[in-house]
Tab-separated table of C-alpha atoms in Angstrom:
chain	number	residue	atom	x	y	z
A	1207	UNK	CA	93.452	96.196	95.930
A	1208	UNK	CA	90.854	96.307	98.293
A	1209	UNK	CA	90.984	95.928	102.021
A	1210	UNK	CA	88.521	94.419	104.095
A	1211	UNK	CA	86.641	96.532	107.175
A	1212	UNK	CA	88.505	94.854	109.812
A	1213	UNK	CA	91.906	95.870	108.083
A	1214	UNK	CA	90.299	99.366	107.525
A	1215	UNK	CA	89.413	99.938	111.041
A	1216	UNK	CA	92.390	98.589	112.187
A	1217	UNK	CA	94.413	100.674	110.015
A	1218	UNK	CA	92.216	103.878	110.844
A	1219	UNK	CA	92.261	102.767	114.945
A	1220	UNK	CA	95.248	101.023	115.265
A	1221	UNK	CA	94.954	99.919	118.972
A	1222	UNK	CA	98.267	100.233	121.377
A	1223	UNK	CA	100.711	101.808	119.340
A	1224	UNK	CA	103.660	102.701	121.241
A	1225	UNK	CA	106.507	101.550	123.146
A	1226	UNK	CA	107.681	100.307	126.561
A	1227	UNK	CA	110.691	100.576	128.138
A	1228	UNK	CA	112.723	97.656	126.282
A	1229	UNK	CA	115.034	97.584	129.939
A	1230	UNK	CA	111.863	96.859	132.414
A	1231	UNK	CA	112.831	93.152	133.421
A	1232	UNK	CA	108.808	92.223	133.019
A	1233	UNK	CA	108.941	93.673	129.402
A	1234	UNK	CA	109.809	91.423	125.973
A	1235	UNK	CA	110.566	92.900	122.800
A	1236	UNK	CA	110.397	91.569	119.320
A	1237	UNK	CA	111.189	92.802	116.071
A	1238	UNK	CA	111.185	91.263	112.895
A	1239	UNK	CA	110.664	92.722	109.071
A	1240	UNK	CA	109.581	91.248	105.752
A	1241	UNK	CA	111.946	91.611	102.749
A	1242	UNK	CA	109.421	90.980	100.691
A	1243	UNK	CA	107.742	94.315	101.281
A	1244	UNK	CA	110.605	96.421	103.589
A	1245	UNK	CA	108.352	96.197	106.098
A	1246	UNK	CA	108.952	96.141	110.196
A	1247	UNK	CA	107.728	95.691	113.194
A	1248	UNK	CA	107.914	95.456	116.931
A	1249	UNK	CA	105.829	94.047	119.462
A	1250	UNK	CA	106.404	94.652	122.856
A	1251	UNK	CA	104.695	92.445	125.440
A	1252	UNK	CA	104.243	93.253	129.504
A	1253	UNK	CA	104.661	90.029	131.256
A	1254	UNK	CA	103.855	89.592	134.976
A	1255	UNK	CA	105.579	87.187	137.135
A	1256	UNK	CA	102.337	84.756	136.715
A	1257	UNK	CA	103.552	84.524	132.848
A	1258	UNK	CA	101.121	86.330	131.817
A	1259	UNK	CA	100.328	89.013	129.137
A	1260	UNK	CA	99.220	91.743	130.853
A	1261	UNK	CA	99.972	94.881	128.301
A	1262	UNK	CA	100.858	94.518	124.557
A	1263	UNK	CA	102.308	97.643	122.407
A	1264	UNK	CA	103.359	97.981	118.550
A	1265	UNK	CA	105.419	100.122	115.844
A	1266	UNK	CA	104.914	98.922	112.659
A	1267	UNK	CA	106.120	100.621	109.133
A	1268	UNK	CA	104.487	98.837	106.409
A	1269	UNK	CA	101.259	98.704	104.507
A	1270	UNK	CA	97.860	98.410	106.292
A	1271	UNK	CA	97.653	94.656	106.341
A	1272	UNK	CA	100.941	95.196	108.407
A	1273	UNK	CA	99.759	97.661	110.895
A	1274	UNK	CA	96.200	95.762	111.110
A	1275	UNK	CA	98.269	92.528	111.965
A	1276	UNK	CA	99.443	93.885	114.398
A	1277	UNK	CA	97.198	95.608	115.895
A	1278	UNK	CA	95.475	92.905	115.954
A	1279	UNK	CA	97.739	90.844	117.812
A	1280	UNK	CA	98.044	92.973	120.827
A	1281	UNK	CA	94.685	92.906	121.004
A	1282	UNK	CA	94.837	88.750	120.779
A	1283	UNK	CA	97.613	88.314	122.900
A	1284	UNK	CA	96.334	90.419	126.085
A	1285	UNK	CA	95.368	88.160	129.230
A	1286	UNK	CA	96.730	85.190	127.556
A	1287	UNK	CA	99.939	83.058	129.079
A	1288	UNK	CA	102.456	83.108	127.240
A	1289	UNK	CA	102.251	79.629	125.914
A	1290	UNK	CA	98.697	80.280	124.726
A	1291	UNK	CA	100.057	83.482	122.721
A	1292	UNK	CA	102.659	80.879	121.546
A	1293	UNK	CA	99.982	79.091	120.092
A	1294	UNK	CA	98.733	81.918	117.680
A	1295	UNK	CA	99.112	80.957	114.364
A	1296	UNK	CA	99.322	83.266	110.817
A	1297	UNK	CA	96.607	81.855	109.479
A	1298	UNK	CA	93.475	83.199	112.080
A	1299	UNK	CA	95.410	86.466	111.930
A	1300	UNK	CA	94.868	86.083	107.889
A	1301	UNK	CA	91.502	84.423	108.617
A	1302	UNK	CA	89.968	87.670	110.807
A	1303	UNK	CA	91.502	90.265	108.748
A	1304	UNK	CA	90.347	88.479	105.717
A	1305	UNK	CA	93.924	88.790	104.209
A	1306	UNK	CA	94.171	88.521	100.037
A	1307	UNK	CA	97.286	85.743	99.720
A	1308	UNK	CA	100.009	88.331	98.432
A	1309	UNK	CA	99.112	90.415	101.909
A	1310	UNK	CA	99.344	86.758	103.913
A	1311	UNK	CA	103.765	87.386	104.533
A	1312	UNK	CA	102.048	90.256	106.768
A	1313	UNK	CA	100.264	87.650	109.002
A	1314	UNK	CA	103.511	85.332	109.143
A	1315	UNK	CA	105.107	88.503	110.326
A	1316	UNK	CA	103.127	88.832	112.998
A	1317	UNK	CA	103.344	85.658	114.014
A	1318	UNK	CA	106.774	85.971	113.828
A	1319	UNK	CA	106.927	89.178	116.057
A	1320	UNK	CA	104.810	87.106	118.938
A	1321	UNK	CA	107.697	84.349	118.579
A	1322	UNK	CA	110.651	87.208	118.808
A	1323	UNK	CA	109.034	88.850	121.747
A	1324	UNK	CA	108.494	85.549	123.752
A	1325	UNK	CA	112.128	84.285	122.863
A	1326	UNK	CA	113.579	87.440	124.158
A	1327	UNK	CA	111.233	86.951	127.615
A	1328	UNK	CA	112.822	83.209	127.849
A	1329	UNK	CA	115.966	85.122	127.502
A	1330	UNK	CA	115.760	87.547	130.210
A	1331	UNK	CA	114.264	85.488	132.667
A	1332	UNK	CA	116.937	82.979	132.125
A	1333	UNK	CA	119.721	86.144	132.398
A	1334	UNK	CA	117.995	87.343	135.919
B	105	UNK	CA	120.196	79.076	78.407
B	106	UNK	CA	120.304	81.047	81.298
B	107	UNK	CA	120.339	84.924	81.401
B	108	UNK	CA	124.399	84.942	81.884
B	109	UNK	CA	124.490	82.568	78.969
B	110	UNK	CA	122.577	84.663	76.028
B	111	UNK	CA	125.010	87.888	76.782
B	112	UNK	CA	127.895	85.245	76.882
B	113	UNK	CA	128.629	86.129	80.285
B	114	UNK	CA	130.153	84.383	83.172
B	115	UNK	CA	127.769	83.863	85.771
B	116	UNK	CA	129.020	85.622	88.361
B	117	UNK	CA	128.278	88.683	90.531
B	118	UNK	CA	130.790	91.235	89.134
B	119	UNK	CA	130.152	91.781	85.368
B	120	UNK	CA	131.088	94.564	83.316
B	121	UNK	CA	127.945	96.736	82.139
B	122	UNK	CA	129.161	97.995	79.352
B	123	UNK	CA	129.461	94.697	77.804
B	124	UNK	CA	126.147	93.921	78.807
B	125	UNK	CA	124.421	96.709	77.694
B	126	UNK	CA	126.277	96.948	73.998
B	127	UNK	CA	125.484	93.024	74.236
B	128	UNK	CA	121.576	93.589	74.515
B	129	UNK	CA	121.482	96.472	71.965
B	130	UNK	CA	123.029	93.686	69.301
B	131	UNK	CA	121.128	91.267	70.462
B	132	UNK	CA	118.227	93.514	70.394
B	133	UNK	CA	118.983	94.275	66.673
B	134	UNK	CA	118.795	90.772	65.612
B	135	UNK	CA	115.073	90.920	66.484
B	136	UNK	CA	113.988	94.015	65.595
B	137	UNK	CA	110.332	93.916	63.742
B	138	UNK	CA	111.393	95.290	60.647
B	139	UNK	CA	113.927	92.219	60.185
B	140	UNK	CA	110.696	89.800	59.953
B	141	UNK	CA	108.501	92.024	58.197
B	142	UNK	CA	108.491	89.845	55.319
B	143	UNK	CA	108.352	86.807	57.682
B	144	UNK	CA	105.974	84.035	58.292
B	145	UNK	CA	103.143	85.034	61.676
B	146	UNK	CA	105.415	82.259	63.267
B	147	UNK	CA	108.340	83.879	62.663
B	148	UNK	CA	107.115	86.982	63.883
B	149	UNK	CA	105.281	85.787	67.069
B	150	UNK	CA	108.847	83.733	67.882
B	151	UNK	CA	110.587	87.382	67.518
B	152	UNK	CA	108.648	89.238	69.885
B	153	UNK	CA	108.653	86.352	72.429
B	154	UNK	CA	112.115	86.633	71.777
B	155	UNK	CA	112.288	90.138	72.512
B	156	UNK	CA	110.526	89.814	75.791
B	157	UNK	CA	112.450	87.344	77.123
B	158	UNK	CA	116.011	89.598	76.222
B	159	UNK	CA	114.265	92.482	77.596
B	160	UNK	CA	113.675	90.240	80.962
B	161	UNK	CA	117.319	89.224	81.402
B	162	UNK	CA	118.523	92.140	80.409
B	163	UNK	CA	116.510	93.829	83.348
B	164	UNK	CA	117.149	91.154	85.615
B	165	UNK	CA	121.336	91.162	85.167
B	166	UNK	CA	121.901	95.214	84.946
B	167	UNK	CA	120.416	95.321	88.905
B	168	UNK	CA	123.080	94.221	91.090
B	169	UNK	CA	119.872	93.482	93.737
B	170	UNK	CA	118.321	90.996	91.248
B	171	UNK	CA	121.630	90.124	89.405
B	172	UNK	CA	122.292	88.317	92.938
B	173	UNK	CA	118.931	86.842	93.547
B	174	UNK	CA	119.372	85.242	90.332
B	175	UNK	CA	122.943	84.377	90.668
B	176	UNK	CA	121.699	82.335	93.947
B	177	UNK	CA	118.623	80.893	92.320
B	178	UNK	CA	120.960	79.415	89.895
B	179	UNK	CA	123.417	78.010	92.692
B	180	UNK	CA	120.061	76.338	94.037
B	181	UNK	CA	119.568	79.081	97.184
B	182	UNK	CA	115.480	79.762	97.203
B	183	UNK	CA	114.670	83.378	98.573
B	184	UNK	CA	111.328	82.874	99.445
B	185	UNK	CA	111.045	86.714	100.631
B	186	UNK	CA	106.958	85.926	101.053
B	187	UNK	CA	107.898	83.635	103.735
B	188	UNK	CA	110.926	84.665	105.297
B	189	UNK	CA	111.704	86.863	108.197
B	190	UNK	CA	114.339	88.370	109.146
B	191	UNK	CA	115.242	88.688	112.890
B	192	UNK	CA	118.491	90.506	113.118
B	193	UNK	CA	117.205	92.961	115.837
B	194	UNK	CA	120.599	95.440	115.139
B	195	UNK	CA	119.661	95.698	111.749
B	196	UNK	CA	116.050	95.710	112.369
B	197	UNK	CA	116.646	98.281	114.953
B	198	UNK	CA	118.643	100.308	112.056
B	199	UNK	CA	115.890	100.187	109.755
B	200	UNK	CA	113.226	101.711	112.801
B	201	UNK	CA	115.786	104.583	113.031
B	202	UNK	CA	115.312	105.125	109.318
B	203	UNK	CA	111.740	105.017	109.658
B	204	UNK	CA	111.827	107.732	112.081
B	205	UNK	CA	113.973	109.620	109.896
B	206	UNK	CA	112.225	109.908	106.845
B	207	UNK	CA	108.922	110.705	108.505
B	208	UNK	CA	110.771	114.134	109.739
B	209	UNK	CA	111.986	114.879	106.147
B	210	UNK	CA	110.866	117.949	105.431
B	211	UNK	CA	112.767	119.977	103.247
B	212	UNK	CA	115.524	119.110	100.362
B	213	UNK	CA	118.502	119.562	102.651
B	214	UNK	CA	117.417	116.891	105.003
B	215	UNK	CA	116.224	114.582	101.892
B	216	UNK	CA	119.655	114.817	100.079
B	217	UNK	CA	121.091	113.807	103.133
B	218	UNK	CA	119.247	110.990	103.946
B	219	UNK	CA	119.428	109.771	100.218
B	220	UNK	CA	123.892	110.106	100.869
B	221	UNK	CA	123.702	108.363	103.627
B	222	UNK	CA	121.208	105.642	102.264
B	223	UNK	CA	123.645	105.245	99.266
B	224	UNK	CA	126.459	105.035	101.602
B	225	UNK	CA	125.168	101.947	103.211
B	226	UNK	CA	123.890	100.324	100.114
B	227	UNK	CA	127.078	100.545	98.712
B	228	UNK	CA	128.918	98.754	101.946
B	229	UNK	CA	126.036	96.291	101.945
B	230	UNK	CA	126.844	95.853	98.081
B	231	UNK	CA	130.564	95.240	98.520
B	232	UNK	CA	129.438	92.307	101.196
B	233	UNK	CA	127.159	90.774	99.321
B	234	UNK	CA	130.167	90.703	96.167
B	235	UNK	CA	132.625	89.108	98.605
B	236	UNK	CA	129.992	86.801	99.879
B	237	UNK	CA	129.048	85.816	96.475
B	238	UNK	CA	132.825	85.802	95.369
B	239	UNK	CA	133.477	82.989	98.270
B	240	UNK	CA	130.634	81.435	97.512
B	241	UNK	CA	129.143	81.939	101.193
B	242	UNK	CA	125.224	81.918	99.138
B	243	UNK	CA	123.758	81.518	102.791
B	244	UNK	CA	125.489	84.515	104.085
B	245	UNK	CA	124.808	86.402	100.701
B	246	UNK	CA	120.969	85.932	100.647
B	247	UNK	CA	120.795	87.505	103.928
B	248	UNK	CA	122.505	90.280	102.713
B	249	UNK	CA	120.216	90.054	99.666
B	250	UNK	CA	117.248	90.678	101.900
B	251	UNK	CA	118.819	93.128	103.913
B	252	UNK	CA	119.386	95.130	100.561
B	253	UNK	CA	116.076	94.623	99.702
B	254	UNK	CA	114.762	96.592	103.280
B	255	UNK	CA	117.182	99.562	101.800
B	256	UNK	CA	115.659	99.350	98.347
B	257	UNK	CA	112.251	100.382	99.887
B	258	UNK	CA	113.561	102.524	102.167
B	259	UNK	CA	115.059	104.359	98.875
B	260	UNK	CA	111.538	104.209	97.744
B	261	UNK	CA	110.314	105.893	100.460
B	262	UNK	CA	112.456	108.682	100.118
B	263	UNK	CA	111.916	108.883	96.328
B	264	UNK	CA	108.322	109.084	97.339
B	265	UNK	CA	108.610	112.300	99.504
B	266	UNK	CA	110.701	113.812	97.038
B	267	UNK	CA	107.487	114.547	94.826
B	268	UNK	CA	105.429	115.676	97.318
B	269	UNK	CA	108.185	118.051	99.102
């Protein structure tokens, strides 16, 4: 199957790999994986007190539409509030990346992520 | 007829193999070419579709992974593995570890002990998913379903390395 340049470079580039510390109060953590494929992934968003997304970082293990989603995303979801990141929806993930339909449970994955990540913020700010 | 029904089965999780294996291989028989070569096109073409679909259930029943998805499809539970997601971060975080685990396999030492200790939780995930299926807890058992279906590719993975170690 072939991928499309933006999955490519994404794949080749993938932008803010890594991890924060899942303890630091301002940081939210979500992880989610696709039977369908095996695959995982977790987003991990930096959140000032503003509600904003200041910093956005990603593991994924999966194919490249997987890792391109989500790269993607943490590119999407920087400077945005968290209820505009709440607002991102599969299908302009699928739409940019130009996502065949049996790679689209890779977009709804990291939609998914975004939703995990901002559940566990409401969490911790409602545990401090 | 379902799958269960053509190897006069029950249709339920545990079945005995053996039955179902020496089951196919008659059934199989019964179809063979040579038994229609003096047959009508008709009768041939309704042979091999025959064949196909045996060789399908036959597949589908001898996995215990999709022995259970079917099991649930017939009880009515649908999968949908395109569009679900699981969110269990323990297990999730479980399946990262592994991840990081068999990207340091290196040599056959480490790679026969991931593949024990892979086994060793597919098999405790297996006996779960029997008990679920036994109670008939189908919610609780196609979660386990897709968990086992995150080890399956993790077994992959590690089936993977061993040809290029």
């Amino acid at each position: 199957m072939a991928y499309s340049d933006k999955v490519i470079d994404h794949y080749e580039n993938p932008r803010n790999v890594g991890a924060f510390d899942k303890d630091d109060p301002n940081v939210a953590t979500g992880m989610v994986g696709a039977p369908a494929c095996g695959d995982v992934m977790r987003l991990q968003l930096k959140i000032n007190d503003d509600g904003v997304i200041e910093d956005a970082r990603f593991k994924t293990y999966g194919c490249g539409s997987a890792i391109a989603s989500s790269s993607l995303v943490t590119e999407w979801v920087k400077g945005k509030t968290v209820e505009e990141a709440e607002q991102l929806k599969n299908t302009e993930i699928a739409e940019e990346l130009a996502l065949p339909p049996v790679k689209i449970h890779c977009s709804i994955l990291a939609e998914d992520a975004i939703k995990a990540a901002i559940a566990d913020y409401r969490n911790k700010k409602q545990a401090s | 007829m379902n799958h269960f029904e053509l190897f006069d089965l029950p249709a339920a999780f545990n079945i005995d193999a053996a039955v179902l294996q020496q089951r196919y291989r008659k059934l199989q028989q019964t179809l063979h070419p040579d038994r229609f070569a003096n047959g009508t096109e008709r009768e041939k073409l309704l042979a091999v579709q025959r064949t196909a679909q045996l060789n399908d259930a036959y597949q589908t029943l001898r996995s215990p992974l999709s022995r259970a998805e079917y099991l649930l499809a017939l009880r009515g539970i649908e999968l949908a593995h395109e569009q679900t997601t699981v969110q269990d971060p323990e297990f999730l975080m479980a399946q990262m570890e592994w991840r990081e685990r068999i990207a340091t396999i290196k040599d056959w030492s480490t790679l026969e002990s991931a593949y024990k200790d892979l086994q060793e939780e597919m098999r405790d995930l297996q006996m779960v998913l029997e008990q679920q299926l036994n109670q008939n807890a189908d919610q609780d058992a196609a979660m386990t379903v897709r968990k086992l279906k995150f080890m399956h590719k993790l077994h992959h993975e590690l089936e993977r390395i061993e040809d290029i170690i």
